[in-house]
């Protein structure tokens, strides 16, 4: 009998596992269980679908259920895995079905954190996690009259949704519990973000906690906050996500310090018959040497491919992450990689940092467009630990170059002399990467 | 008595050496000898000065002679070093002066290769090497009547000058000895360049050799070629450069296989009292493990800094290059790094390659703007060896990331899972880097 692989979750990591396992071992009998109405879609572009840069939700779908079925994968849509019997090796579904497996893959993703305030379940209150959320928001936007939206949370989904609502012609207010949006970025860099929001008429309320959602007067809803009340037709709750580990917990699988499913570098959980991939599990961070939970689509895709290979009998290792991430806010690229100072200290390093400013467009607009770059390094070893960049151009480029440097464990002395493609239209002869790294090298004990 | 450092050449490497040596050891008595009328200028942006993107030649100058003098450097402008007596340690100048030294630095740069055809010294025939060349071309452009220019050579200076002449409103023809412009790039990528020239009404004559320059009829000059005659007021000879090694040769210094001055990783020549930096000397290539001659401003700056430190008594190593380079042609970014197939084979590798196409702007313009990426790797070891990219966006970014990967000697298996900042506006979840690397990994023996 063919080995039976059952995958729970059809977002990104699950389909990636299914595709790779099936490709590598066509004899596998693969079943993919998805509780929603879509599989294999790109969640990250959803704000651009809502902002109507992407017209059709279908274009977010990488592979339809039909396509998977053609490839021999048994896709069960609208089916929820309620319980797993690990000794009998059976998944029990909410529709009464029972699916036996030899290998189980958890790809259960995350669920949005809800603030737990009165009224958070009212009509017009949304989260953005699944494709149906995006479809619902886009449809709702076309119907609302007062053209006002409130985003609760200033993380990077909150920021991307500012642009989406702005593009959709909706007046937007962001309510942030902390002082600065996306606090992973240094406040000096964050100031560019604050200015960009202001330039696009988006109100940012800092240091504001939310207390309740009520029926509004001029708009449908009223948000009660520590800074007073405001009204809107749509409230988006974007205060973060948690790994969906209900099933994993019930099965007695080991969870990591982060609360996500603990896996090894092969994506195996504490039970040798069970793999986990994507946002529900941890990933090894090459710089901190700790297991972390950074739920991002590209990581899920990679983990799925590694799990798929291992399931197909090809021993494969997921070499981990360095924490590279980026988003766009209007004309700004906002990117970071590696560790920030707090994470560096927690990992046992002695962080020192530098933050420099340069021209994003050296020749065409000298002085007009600023790019900010922050580097963090370990004072003891000189190792590069992290980087952050914000600017109208060149931020993602530099962060990706520095991600490759972090991947290999380069010191700032090495980064200071890295050979990069120099052309006056793209950088100066000494790139900002070199200048920042040299600046840091000076802070190292015993370095010239 | 203070140690006397004499630097011959004031372009990029010389001033960089002077600045770093003086900063690290203020007791040094530094003299810099420059035969021209400018020191410490950025040569690479000269095409943008000619195209009037940069209005003022002064803005190309990083540091004036006065500024150097304030810093204690004795700058001798318009003075040519004619002879060096290595045993007496004296540089003899063309004005009869004699400058004694303890340490000598050669920063003599390159000189343009001339085709050696009749008429190449006529008025209106230019090379672009020094700042006075650029000033001369820009002035001449304002005076010529028939608004036609011919560029001989389709290397990257030739290509940049196409844009400069186009920006200056001059009708331009490129005469190329080979079939494709910038043959370092794969012909499939080069086709984008050919199309871009065509879109900007620049005529490209391939497989054409030049025979003579004569007085013209409708324009000032006539170029006689294997494909017939053409007329223009300005002819730019851009067929390459050679290291200026006359002095070094006279001094009996060892020259490398490339014809440039041989140095060690400290920038010392075969004579322990003599350093060489910049375009006149070789640089160690970390991928081929050979000494190469790649005359680029950023390398000169780095070598100068290393030489300056060593002269100041701080032992320092120039860690070499990976061959990263880039230029812009109208809307295209054109970038490459590492080795091409021929260089790979010469270095003892067994090159395999892949060339893929993707969206340069994934969300905003899917399918509309193509980015081409070629990767080259060693079949035996899986090591990444080189990369080439051409597209309206994202080419330089990817080449710089891959330069960092080459720097550390990554395999394509590693590159295939590299953690890069993913956001749908900048890339897909699997970046083109990953896809190309995975494609190559499949070509490796014994890899999954």
Coordinates of N, CA, C and O in Angstrom, one line a residue, chain A residues 163-314:
Chain A
X163 N -2.1 52.0 3.3 CA -1.9 52.3 1.9 C -3.1 51.7 1.1 O -3.6 52.4 0.2
X164 N -3.6 50.5 1.5 CA -4.7 49.9 0.8 C -6.0 50.8 0.9 O -6.7 51.1 0.0
X165 N -6.2 51.2 2.2 CA -7.4 52.0 2.4 C -7.3 53.4 1.7 O -8.2 53.9 1.2
X166 N -6.1 54.0 1.8 CA -5.8 55.2 1.1 C -6.1 55.1 -0.4 O -6.8 55.9 -1.0
X167 N -5.6 54.0 -1.0 CA -5.8 53.7 -2.4 C -7.3 53.5 -2.7 O -7.8 53.8 -3.8
X168 N -8.0 53.0 -1.7 CA -9.5 52.8 -1.9 C -10.3 54.1 -1.6 O -11.5 54.0 -1.7
X169 N -9.6 55.1 -1.3 CA -10.3 56.4 -1.1 C -11.0 56.5 0.3 O -12.0 57.2 0.4
X170 N -10.4 55.8 1.2 CA -11.1 55.7 2.6 C -10.2 56.5 3.5 O -9.0 56.3 3.6
X171 N -10.8 57.4 4.3 CA -10.2 58.2 5.3 C -9.8 57.3 6.4 O -10.6 56.6 7.0
X172 N -8.5 57.3 6.8 CA -8.0 56.3 7.7 C -7.3 56.8 9.0 O -6.5 57.8 8.9
X173 N -7.6 56.2 10.1 CA -6.9 56.5 11.3 C -6.3 55.3 11.9 O -6.9 54.2 11.8
X174 N -5.1 55.4 12.3 CA -4.4 54.2 12.9 C -4.3 54.5 14.4 O -3.9 55.5 14.9
X175 N -4.7 53.5 15.2 CA -4.7 53.6 16.6 C -3.6 52.6 17.1 O -3.6 51.4 16.9
X176 N -2.6 53.2 17.7 CA -1.4 52.4 18.1 C -1.2 52.4 19.6 O -1.2 53.5 20.2
X177 N -1.0 51.3 20.2 CA -0.8 51.2 21.7 C 0.5 51.8 22.1 O 0.7 52.5 23.1
X178 N 1.6 51.6 21.2 CA 2.9 52.2 21.5 C 3.0 53.6 21.0 O 2.1 54.1 20.4
X179 N 4.3 54.0 21.1 CA 4.5 55.4 20.6 C 4.8 55.4 19.1 O 4.2 56.1 18.3
X180 N 5.7 54.5 18.6 CA 6.0 54.5 17.2 C 5.4 53.3 16.5 O 5.3 52.2 17.0
X181 N 5.1 53.4 15.2 CA 4.7 52.3 14.4 C 5.9 51.3 14.2 O 7.0 51.7 14.4
X182 N 5.6 50.1 13.9 CA 6.6 49.0 13.7 C 7.9 49.2 14.5 O 9.0 49.6 14.0
X183 N 7.8 49.0 15.8 CA 8.9 49.3 16.7 C 10.1 48.5 16.5 O 11.2 48.7 17.1
X184 N 10.1 47.5 15.6 CA 11.3 46.7 15.3 C 12.3 47.7 14.7 O 13.5 47.5 14.8
X185 N 11.8 48.7 14.0 CA 12.7 49.7 13.4 C 13.0 50.8 14.4 O 12.2 51.3 15.1
X186 N 14.3 51.3 14.3 CA 14.7 52.4 15.2 C 13.8 53.6 15.1 O 13.4 53.9 14.0
X187 N 13.5 54.2 16.2 CA 12.6 55.4 16.1 C 13.0 56.5 15.1 O 12.2 57.1 14.5
X188 N 14.4 56.6 14.9 CA 14.8 57.6 14.0 C 14.4 57.2 12.6 O 14.1 58.1 11.8
X189 N 14.4 55.9 12.3 CA 14.0 55.5 11.0 C 12.4 55.5 10.9 O 11.8 55.9 9.9
X190 N 11.8 55.2 12.1 CA 10.4 55.2 12.2 C 9.8 56.5 11.9 O 8.6 56.6 11.4
X191 N 10.5 57.6 12.1 CA 10.1 58.9 11.9 C 9.7 59.1 10.4 O 8.8 59.9 10.1
X192 N 10.4 58.5 9.5 CA 10.1 58.6 8.1 C 8.7 58.0 7.8 O 8.0 58.5 7.0
X193 N 8.4 56.9 8.6 CA 7.1 56.3 8.4 C 6.0 57.2 8.9 O 5.0 57.4 8.3
X194 N 6.3 57.8 10.1 CA 5.3 58.7 10.7 C 5.0 59.9 9.7 O 3.9 60.3 9.5
X195 N 6.1 60.4 9.1 CA 5.9 61.5 8.1 C 5.2 61.1 6.9 O 4.4 61.8 6.4
X196 N 5.5 59.8 6.4 CA 4.8 59.4 5.2 C 3.3 59.2 5.5 O 2.4 59.6 4.6
X197 N 2.9 58.7 6.7 CA 1.5 58.6 7.0 C 0.8 60.0 7.0 O -0.2 60.2 6.4
X198 N 1.5 60.9 7.6 CA 1.0 62.3 7.7 C 0.8 62.9 6.3 O -0.2 63.5 6.0
X199 N 1.9 62.7 5.4 CA 1.8 63.2 4.0 C 0.6 62.6 3.3 O 0.2 63.2 2.3
X200 N 0.1 61.5 3.7 CA -1.0 60.9 3.0 C -2.3 61.0 3.8 O -3.2 60.2 3.6
X201 N -2.3 62.0 4.7 CA -3.5 62.3 5.5 C -4.0 61.1 6.3 O -5.2 61.0 6.5
X202 N -3.1 60.3 6.8 CA -3.5 59.2 7.7 C -3.2 59.7 9.1 O -2.0 60.0 9.4
X203 N -4.2 59.6 9.9 CA -4.0 60.1 11.3 C -3.4 58.9 12.1 O -3.9 57.8 12.0
X204 N -2.3 59.2 12.9 CA -1.7 58.2 13.7 C -1.9 58.6 15.2 O -1.3 59.6 15.6
X205 N -2.7 57.8 15.9 CA -2.8 58.0 17.3 C -1.8 57.1 18.1 O -2.0 55.9 18.1
X206 N -0.8 57.7 18.7 CA 0.1 56.9 19.5 C -0.3 56.8 20.9 O -1.2 57.5 21.4
X207 N 0.3 55.8 21.6 CA 0.0 55.6 23.1 C -1.4 55.6 23.4 O -1.9 56.2 24.3
X208 N -2.2 54.8 22.5 CA -3.6 54.8 22.7 C -4.1 53.4 22.8 O -3.8 52.5 22.0
X209 N -4.9 53.1 23.9 CA -5.4 51.8 24.1 C -6.9 51.8 23.7 O -7.6 52.8 23.9
X210 N -7.4 50.7 23.2 CA -8.8 50.6 22.8 C -9.6 50.0 23.9 O -9.1 49.1 24.6
X211 N -10.9 50.4 24.1 CA -11.7 49.9 25.2 C -13.0 49.2 24.8 O -13.4 48.3 25.4
X212 N -13.6 49.7 23.7 CA -14.8 49.1 23.3 C -15.2 49.5 21.9 O -14.7 50.6 21.4
X213 N -16.0 48.7 21.2 CA -16.6 49.1 19.9 C -18.1 49.2 20.1 O -18.7 48.2 20.7
X214 N -18.7 50.3 19.7 CA -20.1 50.5 19.9 C -20.7 50.9 18.6 O -20.1 51.2 17.6
X215 N -22.1 51.0 18.6 CA -22.8 51.5 17.4 C -22.5 53.0 17.3 O -22.5 53.7 18.3
X216 N -22.2 53.5 16.1 CA -21.9 54.9 16.0 C -23.0 55.8 15.6 O -24.2 55.3 15.5
X217 N -22.8 57.1 15.5 CA -23.9 58.0 15.2 C -23.7 58.5 13.7 O -24.6 58.3 12.9
X218 N -22.6 59.1 13.4 CA -22.4 59.6 12.0 C -21.9 58.4 11.1 O -22.2 58.4 9.9
X219 N -21.2 57.5 11.7 CA -20.8 56.2 11.0 C -21.4 55.0 11.7 O -22.0 55.2 12.7
X220 N -21.2 53.9 11.1 CA -21.7 52.7 11.7 C -21.2 52.3 13.1 O -21.9 51.8 13.9
X221 N -19.9 52.6 13.2 CA -19.2 52.1 14.5 C -18.5 53.3 15.2 O -18.1 54.3 14.6
X222 N -18.4 53.1 16.5 CA -17.7 54.0 17.3 C -16.6 53.2 18.1 O -16.9 52.2 18.7
X223 N -15.4 53.7 18.0 CA -14.3 53.0 18.8 C -14.0 53.9 20.0 O -13.8 55.1 19.9
X224 N -14.1 53.3 21.2 CA -13.8 54.0 22.4 C -12.4 53.7 22.8 O -12.0 52.6 22.9
X225 N -11.6 54.8 22.9 CA -10.2 54.6 23.2 C -9.8 55.5 24.4 O -10.6 56.3 24.9
X226 N -8.6 55.3 24.9 CA -8.0 56.1 26.0 C -7.9 57.6 25.6 O -7.7 58.4 26.5
X227 N -7.9 57.8 24.3 CA -7.7 59.2 23.9 C -9.1 59.8 23.4 O -9.0 60.8 22.6
X228 N -10.2 59.2 23.7 CA -11.5 59.7 23.2 C -12.1 58.7 22.2 O -11.5 57.7 21.9
X229 N -13.2 59.1 21.7 CA -14.0 58.3 20.8 C -13.8 58.7 19.4 O -13.5 59.9 19.1
X230 N -13.9 57.7 18.5 CA -13.9 58.1 17.0 C -14.8 57.2 16.3 O -15.1 56.0 16.7
X231 N -15.3 57.6 15.1 CA -16.3 56.8 14.4 C -15.7 56.4 13.0 O -14.9 57.1 12.4
X232 N -16.2 55.3 12.6 CA -15.8 54.8 11.3 C -16.8 53.7 10.9 O -17.6 53.2 11.7
X233 N -16.8 53.4 9.6 CA -17.7 52.3 9.1 C -17.0 51.0 9.2 O -17.6 49.9 9.2
X234 N -15.6 51.1 9.2 CA -14.9 49.8 9.2 C -13.8 49.9 10.2 O -13.1 50.9 10.3
X235 N -13.6 48.9 11.0 CA -12.5 48.8 12.0 C -11.7 47.5 11.7 O -12.3 46.4 11.7
X236 N -10.5 47.7 11.4 CA -9.6 46.5 11.2 C -8.7 46.3 12.4 O -8.0 47.2 12.8
X237 N -8.8 45.1 13.0 CA -8.0 44.7 14.1 C -6.8 44.0 13.6 O -6.8 42.9 13.1
X238 N -5.7 44.7 13.8 CA -4.4 44.1 13.3 C -3.3 44.2 14.4 O -2.3 44.9 14.2
X239 N -3.6 43.5 15.5 CA -2.7 43.7 16.6 C -1.8 42.5 16.8 O -1.1 42.3 17.7
X240 N -1.8 41.6 15.8 CA -0.9 40.5 15.8 C -1.5 39.1 15.6 O -2.8 39.1 15.4
X241 N -0.7 38.1 15.5 CA -1.2 36.8 15.3 C -0.6 35.8 16.3 O 0.5 36.1 16.9
X242 N -1.2 34.7 16.6 CA -0.7 33.6 17.4 C -0.6 32.3 16.6 O -1.5 32.1 15.7
X243 N 0.3 31.5 16.8 CA 0.3 30.2 16.1 C -0.9 29.4 16.4 O -1.3 29.4 17.6
X244 N -1.5 28.7 15.5 CA -2.7 27.9 15.7 C -2.1 26.5 16.1 O -1.7 25.7 15.3
X245 N -2.1 26.3 17.4 CA -1.5 25.0 17.9 C -2.5 24.2 18.7 O -2.0 23.3 19.5
X246 N -3.8 24.4 18.5 CA -4.8 23.7 19.3 C -4.6 22.2 19.1 O -4.4 21.4 20.0
X247 N -4.6 21.8 17.8 CA -4.4 20.3 17.5 C -3.1 19.8 18.0 O -3.1 18.7 18.6
X248 N -2.1 20.5 17.8 CA -0.7 20.1 18.2 C -0.7 19.9 19.7 O -0.1 18.9 20.2
X249 N -1.3 20.8 20.4 CA -1.3 20.7 21.9 C -2.1 19.5 22.3 O -1.7 18.7 23.2
X250 N -3.3 19.3 21.7 CA -4.1 18.2 22.0 C -3.4 16.8 21.8 O -3.6 15.8 22.5
X251 N -2.5 16.8 20.8 CA -1.8 15.6 20.4 C -0.6 15.4 21.3 O 0.2 14.4 21.2
X252 N -0.3 16.4 22.2 CA 0.8 16.3 23.1 C 2.2 16.6 22.5 O 3.2 16.2 23.0
X253 N 2.1 17.2 21.3 CA 3.4 17.6 20.7 C 4.1 18.7 21.5 O 3.4 19.5 22.1
X254 N 5.4 18.7 21.5 CA 6.2 19.7 22.2 C 6.0 21.1 21.5 O 6.2 21.2 20.3
X255 N 5.7 22.1 22.3 CA 5.6 23.5 21.7 C 6.9 24.2 22.2 O 7.5 23.9 23.2
X256 N 7.4 25.1 21.4 CA 8.6 25.8 21.7 C 8.3 27.0 22.7 O 7.1 27.2 23.0
X257 N 9.4 27.6 23.1 CA 9.3 28.8 24.0 C 8.4 29.9 23.4 O 7.8 30.7 24.1
X258 N 8.3 29.9 22.1 CA 7.5 31.0 21.4 C 6.0 30.6 21.4 O 5.2 31.5 21.0
X259 N 5.7 29.4 21.8 CA 4.3 29.0 21.7 C 4.0 28.3 20.4 O 2.9 27.7 20.3
X260 N 4.9 28.3 19.5 CA 4.6 27.6 18.2 C 5.2 26.2 18.3 O 5.9 25.8 19.2
X261 N 4.7 25.3 17.3 CA 5.1 23.9 17.4 C 6.7 23.8 17.2 O 7.3 24.5 16.3
X262 N 7.3 23.0 18.1 CA 8.7 22.8 18.0 C 9.0 21.8 16.9 O 8.4 20.7 16.8
X263 N 10.0 22.1 16.1 CA 10.4 21.2 15.0 C 11.9 21.1 15.0 O 12.6 21.9 15.6
X264 N 12.4 20.1 14.3 CA 13.9 20.0 14.1 C 14.2 20.6 12.7 O 13.3 21.1 12.0
X265 N 15.4 20.6 12.3 CA 15.8 21.2 11.0 C 15.2 20.4 9.8 O 15.2 20.9 8.7
X266 N 14.6 19.2 10.0 CA 14.0 18.5 9.0 C 12.5 18.8 8.9 O 11.7 18.2 8.2
X267 N 12.0 19.7 9.8 CA 10.6 20.0 10.0 C 9.8 18.9 10.7 O 8.6 18.9 10.8
X268 N 10.5 18.0 11.4 CA 9.8 17.0 12.2 C 9.5 17.5 13.6 O 10.3 18.2 14.2
X269 N 8.3 17.2 14.1 CA 7.9 17.6 15.4 C 8.5 16.6 16.4 O 9.2 15.7 16.0
X270 N 8.1 16.7 17.7 CA 8.5 15.7 18.7 C 8.0 14.3 18.4 O 8.5 13.4 19.0
X271 N 7.0 14.2 17.6 CA 6.5 12.9 17.2 C 7.1 12.6 15.8 O 6.8 13.3 14.8
X272 N 7.8 11.5 15.6 CA 8.5 11.2 14.3 C 7.5 11.0 13.2 O 8.0 11.2 12.0
X273 N 6.3 10.8 13.4 CA 5.3 10.6 12.3 C 4.7 12.0 11.9 O 3.9 12.0 11.0
X274 N 5.0 13.0 12.6 CA 4.3 14.3 12.4 C 5.3 15.4 12.1 O 6.3 15.6 12.8
X275 N 5.0 16.0 11.0 CA 5.8 17.2 10.5 C 5.0 18.5 10.8 O 3.8 18.4 10.9
X276 N 5.7 19.6 10.9 CA 5.0 20.9 11.0 C 5.7 21.9 10.1 O 6.9 21.8 10.0
X277 N 4.9 22.7 9.4 CA 5.5 23.7 8.5 C 4.8 25.0 8.6 O 3.6 25.0 8.9
X278 N 5.5 26.1 8.2 CA 4.8 27.4 8.1 C 4.6 28.1 9.4 O 5.3 27.9 10.4
X279 N 3.6 28.9 9.4 CA 3.3 29.9 10.5 C 3.0 29.2 11.8 O 3.1 29.8 12.9
X280 N 2.6 27.9 11.8 CA 2.3 27.3 13.1 C 3.5 26.8 13.9 O 3.4 26.4 15.0
X281 N 4.6 26.8 13.2 CA 5.8 26.2 13.8 C 7.0 27.2 13.9 O 6.9 28.3 13.4
X282 N 8.0 26.8 14.6 CA 9.1 27.7 14.8 C 10.1 27.5 13.6 O 10.0 26.6 12.8
X283 N 11.0 28.5 13.6 CA 12.1 28.4 12.6 C 13.4 28.7 13.3 O 13.5 29.5 14.2
X284 N 14.5 28.1 12.9 CA 15.8 28.3 13.5 C 16.4 29.6 13.0 O 16.5 29.8 11.8
X285 N 16.8 30.4 13.9 CA 17.4 31.7 13.5 C 18.9 31.6 13.6 O 19.5 31.3 14.6
X286 N 19.5 31.8 12.4 CA 21.0 31.5 12.3 C 21.8 32.6 13.1 O 23.0 32.3 13.4
X287 N 21.3 33.7 13.4 CA 22.0 34.7 14.1 C 21.9 34.6 15.6 O 22.9 34.6 16.3
X288 N 20.7 34.4 16.1 CA 20.5 34.3 17.5 C 20.8 32.9 18.0 O 21.0 32.6 19.2
X289 N 20.8 31.9 17.0 CA 20.9 30.5 17.3 C 19.8 30.0 18.2 O 19.9 29.1 19.0
X290 N 18.6 30.7 18.1 CA 17.4 30.3 18.9 C 16.3 29.9 17.9 O 16.3 30.4 16.7
X291 N 15.4 29.2 18.4 CA 14.2 28.9 17.6 C 13.2 30.1 17.8 O 13.0 30.5 18.9
X292 N 12.7 30.6 16.7 CA 11.9 31.8 16.7 C 10.6 31.5 16.0 O 10.4 30.5 15.3
X293 N 9.6 32.4 16.2 CA 8.4 32.3 15.5 C 8.2 33.6 14.7 O 7.8 34.7 15.2
X294 N 8.5 33.5 13.4 CA 8.3 34.7 12.5 C 7.4 34.2 11.4 O 7.9 33.6 10.4
X295 N 6.1 34.5 11.5 CA 5.2 33.9 10.5 C 5.2 34.7 9.2 O 4.6 35.8 9.1
X296 N 5.9 34.2 8.2 CA 6.0 34.9 6.9 C 5.9 33.8 5.8 O 6.3 32.7 5.9
X297 N 5.2 34.2 4.7 CA 4.9 33.3 3.6 C 6.1 32.7 3.0 O 6.1 31.5 2.6
X298 N 7.2 33.4 2.9 CA 8.4 32.8 2.2 C 9.0 31.7 3.0 O 9.4 30.7 2.5
X299 N 9.0 31.9 4.3 CA 9.5 30.8 5.2 C 8.6 29.6 5.1 O 9.1 28.4 5.0
X300 N 7.3 29.8 5.1 CA 6.4 28.7 5.0 C 6.6 27.9 3.8 O 6.7 26.6 3.8
X301 N 6.8 28.6 2.6 CA 7.1 27.9 1.4 C 8.4 27.1 1.4 O 8.4 25.9 1.0
X302 N 9.4 27.6 2.1 CA 10.7 26.9 2.1 C 10.5 25.7 3.0 O 11.0 24.6 2.7
X303 N 9.9 25.9 4.2 CA 9.7 24.7 5.1 C 8.9 23.6 4.5 O 9.2 22.4 4.7
X304 N 7.9 24.0 3.7 CA 7.1 23.0 3.0 C 7.9 22.2 2.1 O 7.7 21.0 2.0
X305 N 8.8 22.9 1.4 CA 9.6 22.1 0.4 C 10.5 21.1 1.1 O 10.7 20.0 0.6
X306 N 11.1 21.6 2.2 CA 12.0 20.7 3.0 C 11.2 19.5 3.6 O 11.6 18.3 3.4
X307 N 10.0 19.8 4.1 CA 9.2 18.7 4.7 C 8.8 17.7 3.6 O 8.9 16.5 3.7
X308 N 8.4 18.3 2.4 CA 8.1 17.4 1.3 C 9.2 16.5 0.9 O 8.9 15.3 0.6
X309 N 10.4 17.0 0.8 CA 11.5 16.2 0.5 C 11.8 15.1 1.5 O 12.0 13.9 1.1
X310 N 11.7 15.4 2.7 CA 12.0 14.4 3.8 C 10.9 13.3 3.8 O 11.2 12.2 3.9
X311 N 9.6 13.8 3.5 CA 8.5 12.8 3.5 C 8.8 11.9 2.3 O 8.5 10.7 2.4
X312 N 9.3 12.4 1.2 CA 9.6 11.6 0.0 C 10.8 10.8 0.1 O 11.2 10.1 -0.8
X313 N 11.5 10.9 1.3 CA 12.7 10.0 1.5 C 14.0 10.6 1.1 O 15.0 10.0 1.1
X314 N 14.0 11.9 0.8 CA 15.2 12.6 0.5 C 15.6 13.5 1.7 O 15.0 14.5 2.0

